[in-house]
């Protein structure tokens, strides 16, 4: 059960990270290249 919580938290963090990065932020272009 704890493992499921960790997985959900990880997915949530990844989804939110994209929301917090501005469209003109350098990280956007770096992630596109990766």
GROMACS .gro file of C-alpha atoms in nm:
model
   34
    1UNK     CA    1   0.000   0.000   0.000
    2UNK     CA    2   0.282   0.235   0.081
    3UNK     CA    3   0.445   0.157  -0.253
    4UNK     CA    4   0.130   0.266  -0.437
    5UNK     CA    5   0.132   0.599  -0.252
    6UNK     CA    6   0.492   0.664  -0.352
    7UNK     CA    7   0.412   0.591  -0.717
    8UNK     CA    8   0.113   0.823  -0.719
    9UNK     CA    9   0.312   1.098  -0.550
   10UNK     CA   10   0.588   1.063  -0.810
   11UNK     CA   11   0.344   1.091  -1.100
   12UNK     CA   12   0.179   1.391  -0.937
   13UNK     CA   13   0.514   1.563  -0.886
   14UNK     CA   14   0.615   1.515  -1.249
   15UNK     CA   15   0.282   1.650  -1.375
   16UNK     CA   16   0.300   1.954  -1.146
   17UNK     CA   17   0.663   2.028  -1.234
   18UNK     CA   18   0.561   2.104  -1.593
   19UNK     CA   19   0.288   2.337  -1.467
   20UNK     CA   20   0.532   2.536  -1.253
   21UNK     CA   21   0.789   2.590  -1.530
   22UNK     CA   22   0.705   2.903  -1.736
   23UNK     CA   23   0.671   2.860  -2.114
   24UNK     CA   24   0.979   3.080  -2.173
   25UNK     CA   25   1.191   2.910  -1.906
   26UNK     CA   26   1.521   2.753  -2.030
   27UNK     CA   27   1.419   2.419  -1.876
   28UNK     CA   28   1.145   2.390  -2.139
   29UNK     CA   29   1.391   2.379  -2.431
   30UNK     CA   30   1.629   2.151  -2.239
   31UNK     CA   31   1.352   1.897  -2.173
   32UNK     CA   32   1.251   1.903  -2.540
   33UNK     CA   33   1.605   1.807  -2.641
   34UNK     CA   34   1.622   1.526  -2.385
   0.00000   0.00000   0.00000
